[in-house]
mmCIF file of C-alpha atoms in Angstrom:
data_model
loop_
_atom_site.group_PDB
_atom_site.id
_atom_site.type_symbol
_atom_site.label_atom_id
_atom_site.label_comp_id
_atom_site.label_asym_id
_atom_site.label_seq_id
_atom_site.Cartn_x
_atom_site.Cartn_y
_atom_site.Cartn_z
ATOM 1 C CA MET A 11 4.114 19.938 -18.291
ATOM 2 C CA LYS A 12 3.031 17.011 -20.424
ATOM 3 C CA TYR A 13 2.958 13.392 -19.314
ATOM 4 C CA ILE A 14 5.347 11.199 -21.281
ATOM 5 C CA VAL A 15 3.492 8.031 -22.234
ATOM 6 C CA ILE A 16 5.487 4.964 -21.213
ATOM 7 C CA ASP A 17 4.909 1.489 -22.593
ATOM 8 C CA PRO A 18 3.851 -0.624 -19.584
ATOM 9 C CA VAL A 19 5.715 -3.573 -21.114
ATOM 10 C CA ILE A 20 9.492 -3.434 -20.638
ATOM 11 C CA PHE A 21 10.301 -6.563 -22.641
ATOM 12 C CA ASP A 22 8.137 -8.703 -24.893
ATOM 13 C CA LEU A 23 9.894 -12.027 -25.408
ATOM 14 C CA GLY A 24 6.967 -13.539 -27.254
ATOM 15 C CA PHE A 25 6.215 -16.260 -24.741
ATOM 16 C CA VAL A 26 6.333 -13.852 -21.802
ATOM 17 C CA LYS A 27 5.996 -10.124 -21.186
ATOM 18 C CA ILE A 28 7.817 -8.211 -18.455
ATOM 19 C CA TYR A 29 5.716 -5.334 -17.118
ATOM 20 C CA TRP A 30 6.910 -2.225 -15.271
ATOM 21 C CA TYR A 31 4.197 -2.803 -12.676
ATOM 22 C CA GLY A 32 5.519 -6.289 -11.936
ATOM 23 C CA VAL A 33 9.040 -4.896 -11.605
ATOM 24 C CA MET A 34 7.725 -2.331 -9.100
ATOM 25 C CA TYR A 35 6.275 -5.151 -6.996
ATOM 26 C CA LEU A 36 9.620 -6.947 -7.126
ATOM 27 C CA LEU A 37 11.425 -3.796 -5.987
ATOM 28 C CA ALA A 38 8.867 -3.385 -3.192
ATOM 29 C CA PHE A 39 9.553 -6.868 -1.816
ATOM 30 C CA LEU A 40 13.314 -6.470 -2.198
ATOM 31 C CA ALA A 41 13.197 -3.161 -0.316
ATOM 32 C CA ALA A 42 11.190 -4.791 2.476
ATOM 33 C CA TYR A 43 13.638 -7.696 2.620
ATOM 34 C CA PHE A 44 16.777 -5.578 2.931
ATOM 35 C CA LEU A 45 15.161 -3.191 5.397
ATOM 36 C CA ALA A 46 14.093 -6.187 7.499
ATOM 37 C CA ARG A 47 17.657 -7.559 7.465
ATOM 38 C CA TYR A 48 18.897 -4.177 8.631
ATOM 39 C CA ARG A 49 16.336 -4.045 11.447
ATOM 40 C CA VAL A 50 17.358 -7.530 12.602
ATOM 41 C CA LYS A 51 20.870 -6.242 13.357
ATOM 42 C CA ASN A 52 19.461 -4.028 16.118
ATOM 43 C CA ASN A 53 16.729 -6.371 17.320
ATOM 44 C CA GLN A 54 17.651 -9.464 19.306
ATOM 45 C CA ASN A 55 14.114 -10.826 19.080
ATOM 46 C CA TRP A 56 14.397 -11.483 15.327
ATOM 47 C CA ASN A 57 16.784 -13.423 13.112
ATOM 48 C CA ILE A 58 17.529 -13.722 9.394
ATOM 49 C CA ARG A 59 15.692 -17.031 8.996
ATOM 50 C CA GLN A 60 12.532 -15.464 10.381
ATOM 51 C CA VAL A 61 12.929 -12.562 7.978
ATOM 52 C CA ASP A 62 13.000 -14.947 5.013
ATOM 53 C CA ASP A 63 9.731 -16.543 6.145
ATOM 54 C CA LEU A 64 8.209 -13.179 6.996
ATOM 55 C CA ILE A 65 8.813 -11.690 3.544
ATOM 56 C CA PHE A 66 7.523 -14.832 1.836
ATOM 57 C CA TYR A 67 4.270 -14.801 3.803
ATOM 58 C CA GLY A 68 3.935 -11.037 3.417
ATOM 59 C CA ALA A 69 4.474 -11.111 -0.352
ATOM 60 C CA LEU A 70 1.917 -13.879 -0.754
ATOM 61 C CA GLY A 71 -0.633 -12.023 1.356
ATOM 62 C CA ALA A 72 -0.037 -8.727 -0.453
ATOM 63 C CA VAL A 73 -0.475 -10.170 -3.959
ATOM 64 C CA LEU A 74 -3.420 -12.465 -3.276
ATOM 65 C CA GLY A 75 -5.134 -10.035 -0.931
ATOM 66 C CA GLY A 76 -4.498 -7.095 -3.250
ATOM 67 C CA ARG A 77 -6.057 -8.876 -6.188
ATOM 68 C CA LEU A 78 -9.054 -10.203 -4.242
ATOM 69 C CA GLY A 79 -9.588 -6.843 -2.565
ATOM 70 C CA TYR A 80 -9.661 -5.058 -5.905
ATOM 71 C CA LEU A 81 -12.350 -7.410 -7.190
ATOM 72 C CA VAL A 82 -14.446 -7.316 -4.000
ATOM 73 C CA PHE A 83 -14.184 -3.573 -3.318
ATOM 74 C CA TYR A 84 -14.130 -2.203 -6.857
ATOM 75 C CA ASN A 85 -15.485 -4.858 -9.259
ATOM 76 C CA PHE A 86 -17.680 -7.095 -7.167
ATOM 77 C CA SER A 87 -20.346 -7.709 -9.829
ATOM 78 C CA ILE A 88 -17.732 -8.823 -12.358
ATOM 79 C CA PHE A 89 -16.076 -11.071 -9.776
ATOM 80 C CA ILE A 90 -19.377 -12.718 -8.822
ATOM 81 C CA SER A 91 -20.330 -13.325 -12.436
ATOM 82 C CA ASN A 92 -16.890 -14.769 -13.246
ATOM 83 C CA PRO A 93 -14.668 -15.648 -10.248
ATOM 84 C CA LEU A 94 -11.909 -16.776 -12.627
ATOM 85 C CA THR A 95 -11.149 -13.080 -13.291
ATOM 86 C CA PHE A 96 -9.123 -13.356 -10.093
ATOM 87 C CA PHE A 97 -6.352 -14.993 -12.156
ATOM 88 C CA ASN A 98 -6.376 -12.283 -14.831
ATOM 89 C CA PHE A 99 -3.354 -10.480 -13.348
ATOM 90 C CA GLN A 100 -2.004 -9.316 -16.706
ATOM 91 C CA ASN A 101 -4.796 -6.746 -17.024
ATOM 92 C CA GLY A 102 -3.971 -5.188 -13.666
ATOM 93 C CA GLY A 103 -6.237 -4.450 -10.754
ATOM 94 C CA MET A 104 -4.796 -4.412 -7.242
ATOM 95 C CA SER A 105 -6.116 -2.804 -4.053
ATOM 96 C CA PHE A 106 -3.976 -1.522 -1.209
ATOM 97 C CA HIS A 107 -6.685 -2.229 1.355
ATOM 98 C CA GLY A 108 -7.099 -5.772 0.055
ATOM 99 C CA GLY A 109 -3.348 -6.286 0.167
ATOM 100 C CA PHE A 110 -3.265 -4.849 3.672
ATOM 101 C CA ILE A 111 -5.870 -7.359 4.864
ATOM 102 C CA GLY A 112 -4.028 -10.116 3.035
ATOM 103 C CA VAL A 113 -0.765 -9.274 4.805
ATOM 104 C CA LEU A 114 -2.498 -9.240 8.202
ATOM 105 C CA LEU A 115 -3.924 -12.710 7.531
ATOM 106 C CA ALA A 116 -0.520 -13.881 6.315
ATOM 107 C CA MET A 117 1.024 -12.665 9.594
ATOM 108 C CA LEU A 118 -1.432 -14.840 11.507
ATOM 109 C CA PHE A 119 -0.084 -17.871 9.648
ATOM 110 C CA PHE A 120 3.497 -16.686 10.124
ATOM 111 C CA ASN A 121 3.015 -16.339 13.879
ATOM 112 C CA ARG A 122 1.928 -19.964 14.175
ATOM 113 C CA LYS A 123 5.580 -20.916 13.652
ATOM 114 C CA SER A 124 7.197 -18.009 15.486
ATOM 115 C CA ASN A 125 7.436 -16.882 19.098
ATOM 116 C CA HIS A 126 6.074 -13.419 18.430
ATOM 117 C CA SER A 127 2.643 -12.005 19.143
ATOM 118 C CA PHE A 128 0.561 -10.583 16.295
ATOM 119 C CA PHE A 129 1.326 -6.957 17.177
ATOM 120 C CA GLN A 130 5.004 -7.627 17.767
ATOM 121 C CA THR A 131 5.097 -8.839 14.181
ATOM 122 C CA THR A 132 3.104 -5.937 12.757
ATOM 123 C CA ASP A 133 5.298 -3.476 14.690
ATOM 124 C CA PHE A 134 8.341 -5.053 13.049
ATOM 125 C CA ILE A 135 6.952 -4.965 9.501
ATOM 126 C CA ALA A 136 5.219 -1.564 9.587
ATOM 127 C CA PRO A 137 8.373 0.437 8.662
ATOM 128 C CA LEU A 138 9.094 -2.037 5.842
ATOM 129 C CA VAL A 139 5.859 -1.320 3.966
ATOM 130 C CA PRO A 140 5.873 2.368 2.870
ATOM 131 C CA LEU A 141 8.704 2.175 0.325
ATOM 132 C CA GLY A 142 6.839 -0.697 -1.304
ATOM 133 C CA LEU A 143 3.755 1.514 -1.511
ATOM 134 C CA ALA A 144 5.877 4.196 -3.193
ATOM 135 C CA PHE A 145 7.074 1.718 -5.818
ATOM 136 C CA GLY A 146 3.486 0.607 -6.420
ATOM 137 C CA ARG A 147 2.314 4.185 -7.010
ATOM 138 C CA ILE A 148 5.186 4.794 -9.398
ATOM 139 C CA GLY A 149 3.948 1.712 -11.244
ATOM 140 C CA ASN A 150 0.487 3.301 -11.433
ATOM 141 C CA TYR A 151 2.070 6.450 -12.869
ATOM 142 C CA ILE A 152 3.973 4.487 -15.524
ATOM 143 C CA ASN A 153 0.733 2.681 -16.428
ATOM 144 C CA GLY A 154 -1.061 6.048 -16.739
ATOM 145 C CA GLU A 155 -3.800 5.039 -14.297
ATOM 146 C CA LEU A 156 -5.440 6.417 -11.151
ATOM 147 C CA TRP A 157 -5.054 10.063 -12.143
ATOM 148 C CA GLY A 158 -6.389 12.941 -10.112
ATOM 149 C CA LYS A 159 -9.132 15.344 -11.059
ATOM 150 C CA ILE A 160 -8.870 17.834 -13.920
ATOM 151 C CA THR A 161 -7.267 21.040 -12.660
ATOM 152 C CA THR A 162 -5.816 24.371 -13.714
ATOM 153 C CA SER A 163 -3.182 24.134 -10.976
ATOM 154 C CA PRO A 164 0.478 24.370 -12.046
ATOM 155 C CA LEU A 165 0.941 21.179 -10.006
ATOM 156 C CA GLY A 166 -0.949 19.232 -12.646
ATOM 157 C CA LEU A 167 0.196 17.411 -15.766
ATOM 158 C CA TYR A 168 -1.352 17.256 -19.210
ATOM 159 C CA ALA A 169 -2.167 13.555 -19.375
ATOM 160 C CA PRO A 170 -4.678 11.030 -20.757
ATOM 161 C CA ASP A 171 -7.135 9.054 -18.645
ATOM 162 C CA GLN A 172 -7.894 5.376 -19.250
ATOM 163 C CA SER A 173 -10.198 6.282 -22.142
ATOM 164 C CA GLY A 174 -7.385 8.218 -23.843
ATOM 165 C CA GLN A 175 -8.871 11.650 -23.206
ATOM 166 C CA TRP A 176 -6.140 14.239 -22.563
ATOM 167 C CA ALA A 177 -6.555 16.983 -19.952
ATOM 168 C CA HIS A 178 -4.617 18.813 -17.243
ATOM 169 C CA ARG A 179 -4.817 16.491 -14.226
ATOM 170 C CA TYR A 180 -3.357 16.088 -10.747
ATOM 171 C CA PRO A 181 -0.661 13.361 -10.790
ATOM 172 C CA THR A 182 -2.054 11.868 -7.579
ATOM 173 C CA GLN A 183 -0.008 8.691 -8.071
ATOM 174 C CA LEU A 184 3.125 10.768 -7.398
ATOM 175 C CA TYR A 185 1.506 12.547 -4.438
ATOM 176 C CA GLU A 186 0.665 9.175 -2.938
ATOM 177 C CA ALA A 187 4.151 7.817 -3.639
ATOM 178 C CA PHE A 188 5.569 10.819 -1.752
ATOM 179 C CA LEU A 189 3.192 10.924 1.231
ATOM 180 C CA GLU A 190 2.140 7.295 1.710
ATOM 181 C CA GLY A 191 5.565 6.103 0.616
ATOM 182 C CA PHE A 192 8.561 8.274 1.417
ATOM 183 C CA VAL A 193 7.090 10.545 4.128
ATOM 184 C CA LEU A 194 5.422 7.627 5.923
ATOM 185 C CA PHE A 195 8.642 5.637 5.725
ATOM 186 C CA VAL A 196 10.638 8.454 7.364
ATOM 187 C CA ILE A 197 8.034 8.814 10.131
ATOM 188 C CA LEU A 198 7.927 5.109 10.965
ATOM 189 C CA TRP A 199 11.663 4.514 10.568
ATOM 190 C CA ILE A 200 12.573 7.321 12.971
ATOM 191 C CA PHE A 201 9.798 6.420 15.406
ATOM 192 C CA SER A 202 10.819 2.740 15.460
ATOM 193 C CA LYS A 203 14.464 3.494 16.256
ATOM 194 C CA LYS A 204 13.563 3.758 19.953
ATOM 195 C CA ASP A 205 11.891 1.153 22.112
ATOM 196 C CA ARG A 206 8.130 1.634 21.853
ATOM 197 C CA PRO A 207 5.145 -0.036 23.526
ATOM 198 C CA VAL A 208 3.691 -2.988 21.632
ATOM 199 C CA MET A 209 1.189 -1.781 19.039
ATOM 200 C CA ALA A 210 2.484 1.801 18.902
ATOM 201 C CA ILE A 211 4.365 1.513 15.589
ATOM 202 C CA SER A 212 1.469 -0.341 13.969
ATOM 203 C CA SER A 213 -0.950 2.325 15.158
ATOM 204 C CA LEU A 214 1.150 5.090 13.605
ATOM 205 C CA PHE A 215 1.087 3.274 10.266
ATOM 206 C CA LEU A 216 -2.713 3.124 10.353
ATOM 207 C CA ILE A 217 -3.098 6.766 11.421
ATOM 208 C CA PHE A 218 -0.767 8.312 8.868
ATOM 209 C CA TYR A 219 -1.543 6.059 5.909
ATOM 210 C CA GLY A 220 -5.278 6.510 6.496
ATOM 211 C CA THR A 221 -4.903 10.292 6.840
ATOM 212 C CA PHE A 222 -2.687 10.734 3.783
ATOM 213 C CA ARG A 223 -4.943 8.548 1.629
ATOM 214 C CA PHE A 224 -8.122 10.232 2.875
ATOM 215 C CA ILE A 225 -6.744 13.701 2.004
ATOM 216 C CA ILE A 226 -5.436 12.773 -1.430
ATOM 217 C CA GLU A 227 -8.768 11.204 -2.336
ATOM 218 C CA PHE A 228 -10.237 14.735 -2.427
ATOM 219 C CA ILE A 229 -8.250 15.473 -5.603
ATOM 220 C CA ARG A 230 -8.099 11.942 -6.981
ATOM 221 C CA ALA A 231 -10.715 11.160 -9.595
ATOM 222 C CA PRO A 232 -13.158 8.500 -8.349
ATOM 223 C CA ASP A 233 -13.295 5.190 -10.154
ATOM 224 C CA SER A 234 -15.428 5.773 -13.239
ATOM 225 C CA HIS A 235 -17.590 2.693 -12.710
ATOM 226 C CA LEU A 236 -18.181 3.510 -9.028
ATOM 227 C CA GLY A 237 -18.257 7.296 -8.838
ATOM 228 C CA TYR A 238 -18.783 8.849 -5.417
ATOM 229 C CA MET A 239 -20.179 6.527 -2.769
ATOM 230 C CA ALA A 240 -22.059 9.256 -0.824
ATOM 231 C CA LEU A 241 -22.616 13.039 -0.554
ATOM 232 C CA ASP A 242 -21.019 13.648 -3.971
ATOM 233 C CA TRP A 243 -17.518 13.593 -2.486
ATOM 234 C CA ILE A 244 -16.936 10.407 -0.487
ATOM 235 C CA THR A 245 -14.924 7.832 -2.432
ATOM 236 C CA MET A 246 -14.397 4.123 -1.872
ATOM 237 C CA GLY A 247 -10.802 4.902 -0.855
ATOM 238 C CA GLN A 248 -12.048 7.222 1.884
ATOM 239 C CA LEU A 249 -14.593 4.699 3.101
ATOM 240 C CA LEU A 250 -11.832 2.103 3.442
ATOM 241 C CA SER A 251 -9.252 4.494 4.927
ATOM 242 C CA PHE A 252 -11.309 6.274 7.599
ATOM 243 C CA PRO A 253 -11.685 3.139 9.767
ATOM 244 C CA MET A 254 -7.900 2.754 9.650
ATOM 245 C CA ILE A 255 -7.517 6.191 11.236
ATOM 246 C CA LEU A 256 -10.021 5.404 14.007
ATOM 247 C CA VAL A 257 -8.514 2.000 14.780
ATOM 248 C CA GLY A 258 -5.028 3.494 14.700
ATOM 249 C CA LEU A 259 -5.958 6.251 17.179
ATOM 250 C CA TYR A 260 -7.483 3.701 19.542
ATOM 251 C CA MET A 261 -4.427 1.435 19.270
ATOM 252 C CA PHE A 262 -2.075 4.338 19.949
ATOM 253 C CA TYR A 263 -4.089 5.342 23.026
ATOM 254 C CA LYS A 264 -4.232 1.760 24.211
ATOM 255 C CA SER A 265 -0.500 1.141 23.728
ATOM 256 C CA TYR A 266 0.515 4.178 25.766
ATOM 257 C CA PHE A 267 -2.258 4.632 28.324
ATOM 258 C CA LEU A 268 -4.231 1.384 28.736
ATOM 259 C CA MET A 269 -1.218 -0.975 28.868
ATOM 260 C CA GLY A 270 0.526 0.699 31.775
ATOM 261 C CA ARG A 271 3.130 2.688 29.869
ATOM 262 C CA SER A 272 3.373 6.372 28.970
#
């Protein structure tokens, strides 16, 4: 199969351009908002007004943290030489791990005006996140970026990399959209339907996202300007995801066995 090149710009009105990637972010926040409203119906500890504030803080943390994380983790030298590149959103460059940290920090600010603990909040928002991740990866696919390695597998697509060189590649953006997005959403949504110990839902997000991302990185092409970070196979994505798995496993153990509930 051959990749169909899609113009990343939906509309060019002259004074402003509407990008597919921006629309994917909008869909991600809308999905989180409506899922949160649905969860509120079955959760007496949350209300609609809190959801409005929660999504606002979360969106702000995701965008600012995602942009800063991309520059720190993947383009640190450029960022140091010109910090104003932070505002160059139109040329892309977002990091999940940076956005993840940004959302966690945003939740700290949110909790200053709520009656919830930090992990009560993260347990509530964890099932809201995966569909947004799926939309983001679909945006990567439309942009023709973050392709997998060259392959002869029938699961690949004939597609160009960022330099315009065509080859048969793994469409890892779609794999990530499926695993880190839809599969993770199903896992967390079903798991969160029953009463769980504090921290348990958050821990499952860390474990499964970290595992899915770590595995997919084996067939995802490393960033050209970074290459492999160690041993000719470890990528930056794996370095950032492995600690998530370890922390998630500890949190799961703590929530069920160290907090007096099994």
